[in-house]
Amino acid sequence: MPRYLSIVHIDESSAPAEGPSQELMQRMGELIEEITKAGVMLDTAGLTPSAQGTTVRWQGGKLSVTDGPFTESKEVIGGYAIMQCKDKAEALEWTKRFLKVHEDYWNVSCEVREIAEG
């Protein structure tokens, strides 16, 4: 069965400074438990704010290292999920359910891509 990576993009400028609400965390926990029991979820996690990140870049034959925050980015990767699904349609359905547990003030999107095997 194919595996899919769902990359969670968030707009840090509109996310609550205190992080997700207790209610959101509970809804996410319940959904993650359901996805895991369905045998779909292989791994998932949130990430620390971009201000705590570092970018290492190879360009023009040289390495550069830049510490966050990265002001040029409106959306940043806030987390990920690796799911094993029968097809992309199933991966998209689980992803839609994940997005719907968020409160209306969140600006969040997910990029879903099949993991290349081989």
JSON list of N, CA, C and O in Angstrom, two decimals, residues 77-117:
[
{"chain": "A", "resi": 77, "resn": "ILE", "atom": "N", "xyz": [6.11, 25.25, 7.74]},
{"chain": "A", "resi": 77, "resn": "ILE", "atom": "CA", "xyz": [5.69, 23.88, 8.03]},
{"chain": "A", "resi": 77, "resn": "ILE", "atom": "C", "xyz": [5.51, 23.77, 9.54]},
{"chain": "A", "resi": 77, "resn": "ILE", "atom": "O", "xyz": [6.43, 24.01, 10.31]},
{"chain": "A", "resi": 78, "resn": "GLY", "atom": "N", "xyz": [4.30, 23.43, 9.94]},
{"chain": "A", "resi": 78, "resn": "GLY", "atom": "CA", "xyz": [3.97, 23.33, 11.36]},
{"chain": "A", "resi": 78, "resn": "GLY", "atom": "C", "xyz": [3.94, 21.91, 11.88]},
{"chain": "A", "resi": 78, "resn": "GLY", "atom": "O", "xyz": [3.89, 21.68, 13.07]},
{"chain": "A", "resi": 79, "resn": "GLY", "atom": "N", "xyz": [3.93, 20.94, 10.96]},
{"chain": "A", "resi": 79, "resn": "GLY", "atom": "CA", "xyz": [3.89, 19.54, 11.37]},
{"chain": "A", "resi": 79, "resn": "GLY", "atom": "C", "xyz": [3.76, 18.65, 10.16]},
{"chain": "A", "resi": 79, "resn": "GLY", "atom": "O", "xyz": [3.82, 19.11, 9.02]},
{"chain": "A", "resi": 80, "resn": "TYR", "atom": "N", "xyz": [3.59, 17.36, 10.42]},
{"chain": "A", "resi": 80, "resn": "TYR", "atom": "CA", "xyz": [3.49, 16.40, 9.32]},
{"chain": "A", "resi": 80, "resn": "TYR", "atom": "C", "xyz": [2.75, 15.16, 9.81]},
{"chain": "A", "resi": 80, "resn": "TYR", "atom": "O", "xyz": [2.61, 14.92, 11.01]},
{"chain": "A", "resi": 81, "resn": "ALA", "atom": "N", "xyz": [2.30, 14.37, 8.85]},
{"chain": "A", "resi": 81, "resn": "ALA", "atom": "CA", "xyz": [1.75, 13.04, 9.13]},
{"chain": "A", "resi": 81, "resn": "ALA", "atom": "C", "xyz": [2.20, 12.13, 8.00]},
{"chain": "A", "resi": 81, "resn": "ALA", "atom": "O", "xyz": [2.21, 12.54, 6.84]},
{"chain": "A", "resi": 82, "resn": "ILE", "atom": "N", "xyz": [2.57, 10.92, 8.34]},
{"chain": "A", "resi": 82, "resn": "ILE", "atom": "CA", "xyz": [2.86, 9.89, 7.35]},
{"chain": "A", "resi": 82, "resn": "ILE", "atom": "C", "xyz": [1.77, 8.84, 7.49]},
{"chain": "A", "resi": 82, "resn": "ILE", "atom": "O", "xyz": [1.59, 8.26, 8.58]},
{"chain": "A", "resi": 83, "resn": "MET", "atom": "N", "xyz": [1.03, 8.64, 6.40]},
{"chain": "A", "resi": 83, "resn": "MET", "atom": "CA", "xyz": [-0.11, 7.72, 6.42]},
{"chain": "A", "resi": 83, "resn": "MET", "atom": "C", "xyz": [0.07, 6.66, 5.35]},
{"chain": "A", "resi": 83, "resn": "MET", "atom": "O", "xyz": [0.61, 6.93, 4.28]},
{"chain": "A", "resi": 84, "resn": "GLN", "atom": "N", "xyz": [-0.41, 5.46, 5.63]},
{"chain": "A", "resi": 84, "resn": "GLN", "atom": "CA", "xyz": [-0.43, 4.40, 4.65]},
{"chain": "A", "resi": 84, "resn": "GLN", "atom": "C", "xyz": [-1.89, 4.18, 4.27]},
{"chain": "A", "resi": 84, "resn": "GLN", "atom": "O", "xyz": [-2.69, 3.76, 5.09]},
{"chain": "A", "resi": 85, "resn": "CYS", "atom": "N", "xyz": [-2.22, 4.50, 3.02]},
{"chain": "A", "resi": 85, "resn": "CYS", "atom": "CA", "xyz": [-3.60, 4.49, 2.56]},
{"chain": "A", "resi": 85, "resn": "CYS", "atom": "C", "xyz": [-3.72, 3.65, 1.29]},
{"chain": "A", "resi": 85, "resn": "CYS", "atom": "O", "xyz": [-2.73, 3.46, 0.57]},
{"chain": "A", "resi": 86, "resn": "LYS", "atom": "N", "xyz": [-4.94, 3.23, 1.00]},
{"chain": "A", "resi": 86, "resn": "LYS", "atom": "CA", "xyz": [-5.13, 2.43, -0.21]},
{"chain": "A", "resi": 86, "resn": "LYS", "atom": "C", "xyz": [-4.91, 3.25, -1.46]},
{"chain": "A", "resi": 86, "resn": "LYS", "atom": "O", "xyz": [-4.49, 2.74, -2.49]},
{"chain": "A", "resi": 87, "resn": "ASP", "atom": "N", "xyz": [-5.17, 4.59, -1.38]},
{"chain": "A", "resi": 87, "resn": "ASP", "atom": "CA", "xyz": [-4.95, 5.47, -2.53]},
{"chain": "A", "resi": 87, "resn": "ASP", "atom": "C", "xyz": [-4.93, 6.93, -2.05]},
{"chain": "A", "resi": 87, "resn": "ASP", "atom": "O", "xyz": [-5.15, 7.21, -0.87]},
{"chain": "A", "resi": 88, "resn": "LYS", "atom": "N", "xyz": [-4.68, 7.83, -2.99]},
{"chain": "A", "resi": 88, "resn": "LYS", "atom": "CA", "xyz": [-4.59, 9.25, -2.64]},
{"chain": "A", "resi": 88, "resn": "LYS", "atom": "C", "xyz": [-5.92, 9.80, -2.14]},
{"chain": "A", "resi": 88, "resn": "LYS", "atom": "O", "xyz": [-5.95, 10.64, -1.25]},
{"chain": "A", "resi": 89, "resn": "ALA", "atom": "N", "xyz": [-7.01, 9.29, -2.68]},
{"chain": "A", "resi": 89, "resn": "ALA", "atom": "CA", "xyz": [-8.33, 9.76, -2.24]},
{"chain": "A", "resi": 89, "resn": "ALA", "atom": "C", "xyz": [-8.53, 9.52, -0.74]},
{"chain": "A", "resi": 89, "resn": "ALA", "atom": "O", "xyz": [-9.05, 10.39, -0.03]},
{"chain": "A", "resi": 90, "resn": "GLU", "atom": "N", "xyz": [-8.09, 8.35, -0.25]},
{"chain": "A", "resi": 90, "resn": "GLU", "atom": "CA", "xyz": [-8.22, 8.08, 1.18]},
{"chain": "A", "resi": 90, "resn": "GLU", "atom": "C", "xyz": [-7.32, 9.02, 1.99]},
{"chain": "A", "resi": 90, "resn": "GLU", "atom": "O", "xyz": [-7.74, 9.55, 3.02]},
{"chain": "A", "resi": 91, "resn": "ALA", "atom": "N", "xyz": [-6.10, 9.26, 1.52]},
{"chain": "A", "resi": 91, "resn": "ALA", "atom": "CA", "xyz": [-5.19, 10.18, 2.21]},
{"chain": "A", "resi": 91, "resn": "ALA", "atom": "C", "xyz": [-5.80, 11.58, 2.27]},
{"chain": "A", "resi": 91, "resn": "ALA", "atom": "O", "xyz": [-5.71, 12.27, 3.29]},
{"chain": "A", "resi": 92, "resn": "LEU", "atom": "N", "xyz": [-6.44, 12.00, 1.20]},
{"chain": "A", "resi": 92, "resn": "LEU", "atom": "CA", "xyz": [-7.08, 13.33, 1.17]},
{"chain": "A", "resi": 92, "resn": "LEU", "atom": "C", "xyz": [-8.26, 13.40, 2.13]},
{"chain": "A", "resi": 92, "resn": "LEU", "atom": "O", "xyz": [-8.46, 14.43, 2.78]},
{"chain": "A", "resi": 93, "resn": "GLU", "atom": "N", "xyz": [-9.03, 12.33, 2.25]},
{"chain": "A", "resi": 93, "resn": "GLU", "atom": "CA", "xyz": [-10.17, 12.34, 3.18]},
{"chain": "A", "resi": 93, "resn": "GLU", "atom": "C", "xyz": [-9.71, 12.49, 4.63]},
{"chain": "A", "resi": 93, "resn": "GLU", "atom": "O", "xyz": [-10.27, 13.27, 5.39]},
{"chain": "A", "resi": 94, "resn": "TRP", "atom": "N", "xyz": [-8.66, 11.75, 5.02]},
{"chain": "A", "resi": 94, "resn": "TRP", "atom": "CA", "xyz": [-8.13, 11.88, 6.38]},
{"chain": "A", "resi": 94, "resn": "TRP", "atom": "C", "xyz": [-7.58, 13.29, 6.60]},
{"chain": "A", "resi": 94, "resn": "TRP", "atom": "O", "xyz": [-7.76, 13.88, 7.67]},
{"chain": "A", "resi": 95, "resn": "THR", "atom": "N", "xyz": [-6.92, 13.83, 5.59]},
{"chain": "A", "resi": 95, "resn": "THR", "atom": "CA", "xyz": [-6.35, 15.19, 5.70]},
{"chain": "A", "resi": 95, "resn": "THR", "atom": "C", "xyz": [-7.45, 16.22, 5.86]},
{"chain": "A", "resi": 95, "resn": "THR", "atom": "O", "xyz": [-7.33, 17.14, 6.68]},
{"chain": "A", "resi": 96, "resn": "LYS", "atom": "N", "xyz": [-8.52, 16.10, 5.12]},
{"chain": "A", "resi": 96, "resn": "LYS", "atom": "CA", "xyz": [-9.66, 17.03, 5.25]},
{"chain": "A", "resi": 96, "resn": "LYS", "atom": "C", "xyz": [-10.23, 16.98, 6.66]},
{"chain": "A", "resi": 96, "resn": "LYS", "atom": "O", "xyz": [-10.56, 18.01, 7.24]},
{"chain": "A", "resi": 97, "resn": "ARG", "atom": "N", "xyz": [-10.34, 15.78, 7.20]},
{"chain": "A", "resi": 97, "resn": "ARG", "atom": "CA", "xyz": [-10.86, 15.65, 8.57]},
{"chain": "A", "resi": 97, "resn": "ARG", "atom": "C", "xyz": [-9.93, 16.32, 9.57]},
{"chain": "A", "resi": 97, "resn": "ARG", "atom": "O", "xyz": [-10.38, 16.96, 10.52]},
{"chain": "A", "resi": 98, "resn": "PHE", "atom": "N", "xyz": [-8.62, 16.20, 9.36]},
{"chain": "A", "resi": 98, "resn": "PHE", "atom": "CA", "xyz": [-7.64, 16.86, 10.23]},
{"chain": "A", "resi": 98, "resn": "PHE", "atom": "C", "xyz": [-7.84, 18.37, 10.17]},
{"chain": "A", "resi": 98, "resn": "PHE", "atom": "O", "xyz": [-7.86, 19.05, 11.20]},
{"chain": "A", "resi": 99, "resn": "LEU", "atom": "N", "xyz": [-7.98, 18.93, 8.98]},
{"chain": "A", "resi": 99, "resn": "LEU", "atom": "CA", "xyz": [-8.13, 20.38, 8.85]},
{"chain": "A", "resi": 99, "resn": "LEU", "atom": "C", "xyz": [-9.42, 20.87, 9.51]},
{"chain": "A", "resi": 99, "resn": "LEU", "atom": "O", "xyz": [-9.43, 21.93, 10.13]},
{"chain": "A", "resi": 100, "resn": "LYS", "atom": "N", "xyz": [-10.49, 20.09, 9.43]},
{"chain": "A", "resi": 100, "resn": "LYS", "atom": "CA", "xyz": [-11.78, 20.51, 9.97]},
{"chain": "A", "resi": 100, "resn": "LYS", "atom": "C", "xyz": [-11.84, 20.56, 11.49]},
{"chain": "A", "resi": 100, "resn": "LYS", "atom": "O", "xyz": [-12.75, 21.16, 12.05]},
{"chain": "A", "resi": 101, "resn": "VAL", "atom": "N", "xyz": [-10.88, 19.94, 12.20]},
{"chain": "A", "resi": 101, "resn": "VAL", "atom": "CA", "xyz": [-10.90, 20.01, 13.67]},
{"chain": "A", "resi": 101, "resn": "VAL", "atom": "C", "xyz": [-10.41, 21.37, 14.17]},
{"chain": "A", "resi": 101, "resn": "VAL", "atom": "O", "xyz": [-10.62, 21.71, 15.33]},
{"chain": "A", "resi": 102, "resn": "HIS", "atom": "N", "xyz": [-9.78, 22.17, 13.30]},
{"chain": "A", "resi": 102, "resn": "HIS", "atom": "CA", "xyz": [-9.25, 23.48, 13.71]},
{"chain": "A", "resi": 102, "resn": "HIS", "atom": "C", "xyz": [-10.36, 24.53, 13.84]},
{"chain": "A", "resi": 102, "resn": "HIS", "atom": "O", "xyz": [-11.35, 24.49, 13.10]},
{"chain": "A", "resi": 103, "resn": "GLU", "atom": "N", "xyz": [-10.16, 25.46, 14.77]},
{"chain": "A", "resi": 103, "resn": "GLU", "atom": "CA", "xyz": [-11.08, 26.58, 14.91]},
{"chain": "A", "resi": 103, "resn": "GLU", "atom": "C", "xyz": [-10.99, 27.47, 13.66]},
{"chain": "A", "resi": 103, "resn": "GLU", "atom": "O", "xyz": [-10.00, 27.43, 12.93]},
{"chain": "A", "resi": 104, "resn": "ASP", "atom": "N", "xyz": [-12.02, 28.29, 13.45]},
{"chain": "A", "resi": 104, "resn": "ASP", "atom": "CA", "xyz": [-12.11, 29.12, 12.24]},
{"chain": "A", "resi": 104, "resn": "ASP", "atom": "C", "xyz": [-10.97, 30.12, 12.09]},
{"chain": "A", "resi": 104, "resn": "ASP", "atom": "O", "xyz": [-10.66, 30.52, 10.98]},
{"chain": "A", "resi": 105, "resn": "TYR", "atom": "N", "xyz": [-10.35, 30.54, 13.18]},
{"chain": "A", "resi": 105, "resn": "TYR", "atom": "CA", "xyz": [-9.30, 31.57, 13.08]},
{"chain": "A", "resi": 105, "resn": "TYR", "atom": "C", "xyz": [-7.96, 31.02, 12.62]},
{"chain": "A", "resi": 105, "resn": "TYR", "atom": "O", "xyz": [-7.04, 31.77, 12.32]},
{"chain": "A", "resi": 106, "resn": "TRP", "atom": "N", "xyz": [-7.79, 29.70, 12.53]},
{"chain": "A", "resi": 106, "resn": "TRP", "atom": "CA", "xyz": [-6.55, 29.11, 12.04]},
{"chain": "A", "resi": 106, "resn": "TRP", "atom": "C", "xyz": [-6.48, 29.23, 10.53]},
{"chain": "A", "resi": 106, "resn": "TRP", "atom": "O", "xyz": [-7.47, 28.98, 9.84]},
{"chain": "A", "resi": 107, "resn": "ASN", "atom": "N", "xyz": [-5.33, 29.58, 10.00]},
{"chain": "A", "resi": 107, "resn": "ASN", "atom": "CA", "xyz": [-5.04, 29.52, 8.57]},
{"chain": "A", "resi": 107, "resn": "ASN", "atom": "C", "xyz": [-4.06, 28.38, 8.39]},
{"chain": "A", "resi": 107, "resn": "ASN", "atom": "O", "xyz": [-2.87, 28.52, 8.66]},
{"chain": "A", "resi": 108, "resn": "VAL", "atom": "N", "xyz": [-4.58, 27.23, 7.97]},
{"chain": "A", "resi": 108, "resn": "VAL", "atom": "CA", "xyz": [-3.77, 26.02, 7.89]},
{"chain": "A", "resi": 108, "resn": "VAL", "atom": "C", "xyz": [-4.12, 25.28, 6.60]},
{"chain": "A", "resi": 108, "resn": "VAL", "atom": "O", "xyz": [-5.26, 25.26, 6.17]},
{"chain": "A", "resi": 109, "resn": "SER", "atom": "N", "xyz": [-3.12, 24.72, 5.97]},
{"chain": "A", "resi": 109, "resn": "SER", "atom": "CA", "xyz": [-3.33, 23.91, 4.77]},
{"chain": "A", "resi": 109, "resn": "SER", "atom": "C", "xyz": [-2.40, 22.71, 4.84]},
{"chain": "A", "resi": 109, "resn": "SER", "atom": "O", "xyz": [-1.42, 22.70, 5.61]},
{"chain": "A", "resi": 110, "resn": "CYS", "atom": "N", "xyz": [-2.70, 21.69, 4.07]},
{"chain": "A", "resi": 110, "resn": "CYS", "atom": "CA", "xyz": [-1.86, 20.50, 4.01]},
{"chain": "A", "resi": 110, "resn": "CYS", "atom": "C", "xyz": [-1.52, 20.19, 2.56]},
{"chain": "A", "resi": 110, "resn": "CYS", "atom": "O", "xyz": [-2.39, 20.22, 1.70]},
{"chain": "A", "resi": 111, "resn": "GLU", "atom": "N", "xyz": [-0.27, 19.90, 2.33]},
{"chain": "A", "resi": 111, "resn": "GLU", "atom": "CA", "xyz": [0.19, 19.41, 1.04]},
{"chain": "A", "resi": 111, "resn": "GLU", "atom": "C", "xyz": [0.33, 17.90, 1.17]},
{"chain": "A", "resi": 111, "resn": "GLU", "atom": "O", "xyz": [1.05, 17.42, 2.05]},
{"chain": "A", "resi": 112, "resn": "VAL", "atom": "N", "xyz": [-0.40, 17.16, 0.34]},
{"chain": "A", "resi": 112, "resn": "VAL", "atom": "CA", "xyz": [-0.39, 15.70, 0.41]},
{"chain": "A", "resi": 112, "resn": "VAL", "atom": "C", "xyz": [0.34, 15.16, -0.81]},
{"chain": "A", "resi": 112, "resn": "VAL", "atom": "O", "xyz": [-0.02, 15.47, -1.94]},
{"chain": "A", "resi": 113, "resn": "ARG", "atom": "N", "xyz": [1.39, 14.37, -0.53]},
{"chain": "A", "resi": 113, "resn": "ARG", "atom": "CA", "xyz": [2.18, 13.80, -1.63]},
{"chain": "A", "resi": 113, "resn": "ARG", "atom": "C", "xyz": [2.50, 12.35, -1.32]},
{"chain": "A", "resi": 113, "resn": "ARG", "atom": "O", "xyz": [2.78, 12.00, -0.17]},
{"chain": "A", "resi": 114, "resn": "GLU", "atom": "N", "xyz": [2.47, 11.54, -2.37]},
{"chain": "A", "resi": 114, "resn": "GLU", "atom": "CA", "xyz": [2.84, 10.13, -2.21]},
{"chain": "A", "resi": 114, "resn": "GLU", "atom": "C", "xyz": [4.35, 10.03, -2.02]},
{"chain": "A", "resi": 114, "resn": "GLU", "atom": "O", "xyz": [5.12, 10.76, -2.66]},
{"chain": "A", "resi": 115, "resn": "ILE", "atom": "N", "xyz": [4.76, 9.17, -1.13]},
{"chain": "A", "resi": 115, "resn": "ILE", "atom": "CA", "xyz": [6.18, 8.95, -0.88]},
{"chain": "A", "resi": 115, "resn": "ILE", "atom": "C", "xyz": [6.70, 8.00, -1.95]},
{"chain": "A", "resi": 115, "resn": "ILE", "atom": "O", "xyz": [6.14, 6.91, -2.14]},
{"chain": "A", "resi": 116, "resn": "ALA", "atom": "N", "xyz": [7.72, 8.41, -2.65]},
{"chain": "A", "resi": 116, "resn": "ALA", "atom": "CA", "xyz": [8.32, 7.59, -3.70]},
{"chain": "A", "resi": 116, "resn": "ALA", "atom": "C", "xyz": [9.00, 6.38, -3.08]},
{"chain": "A", "resi": 116, "resn": "ALA", "atom": "O", "xyz": [9.82, 6.52, -2.17]},
{"chain": "A", "resi": 117, "resn": "GLU", "atom": "N", "xyz": [8.65, 5.22, -3.52]},
{"chain": "A", "resi": 117, "resn": "GLU", "atom": "CA", "xyz": [9.23, 3.98, -3.01]},
{"chain": "A", "resi": 117, "resn": "GLU", "atom": "C", "xyz": [10.32, 3.53, -3.98]},
{"chain": "A", "resi": 117, "resn": "GLU", "atom": "O", "xyz": [10.17, 3.67, -5.18]}
]
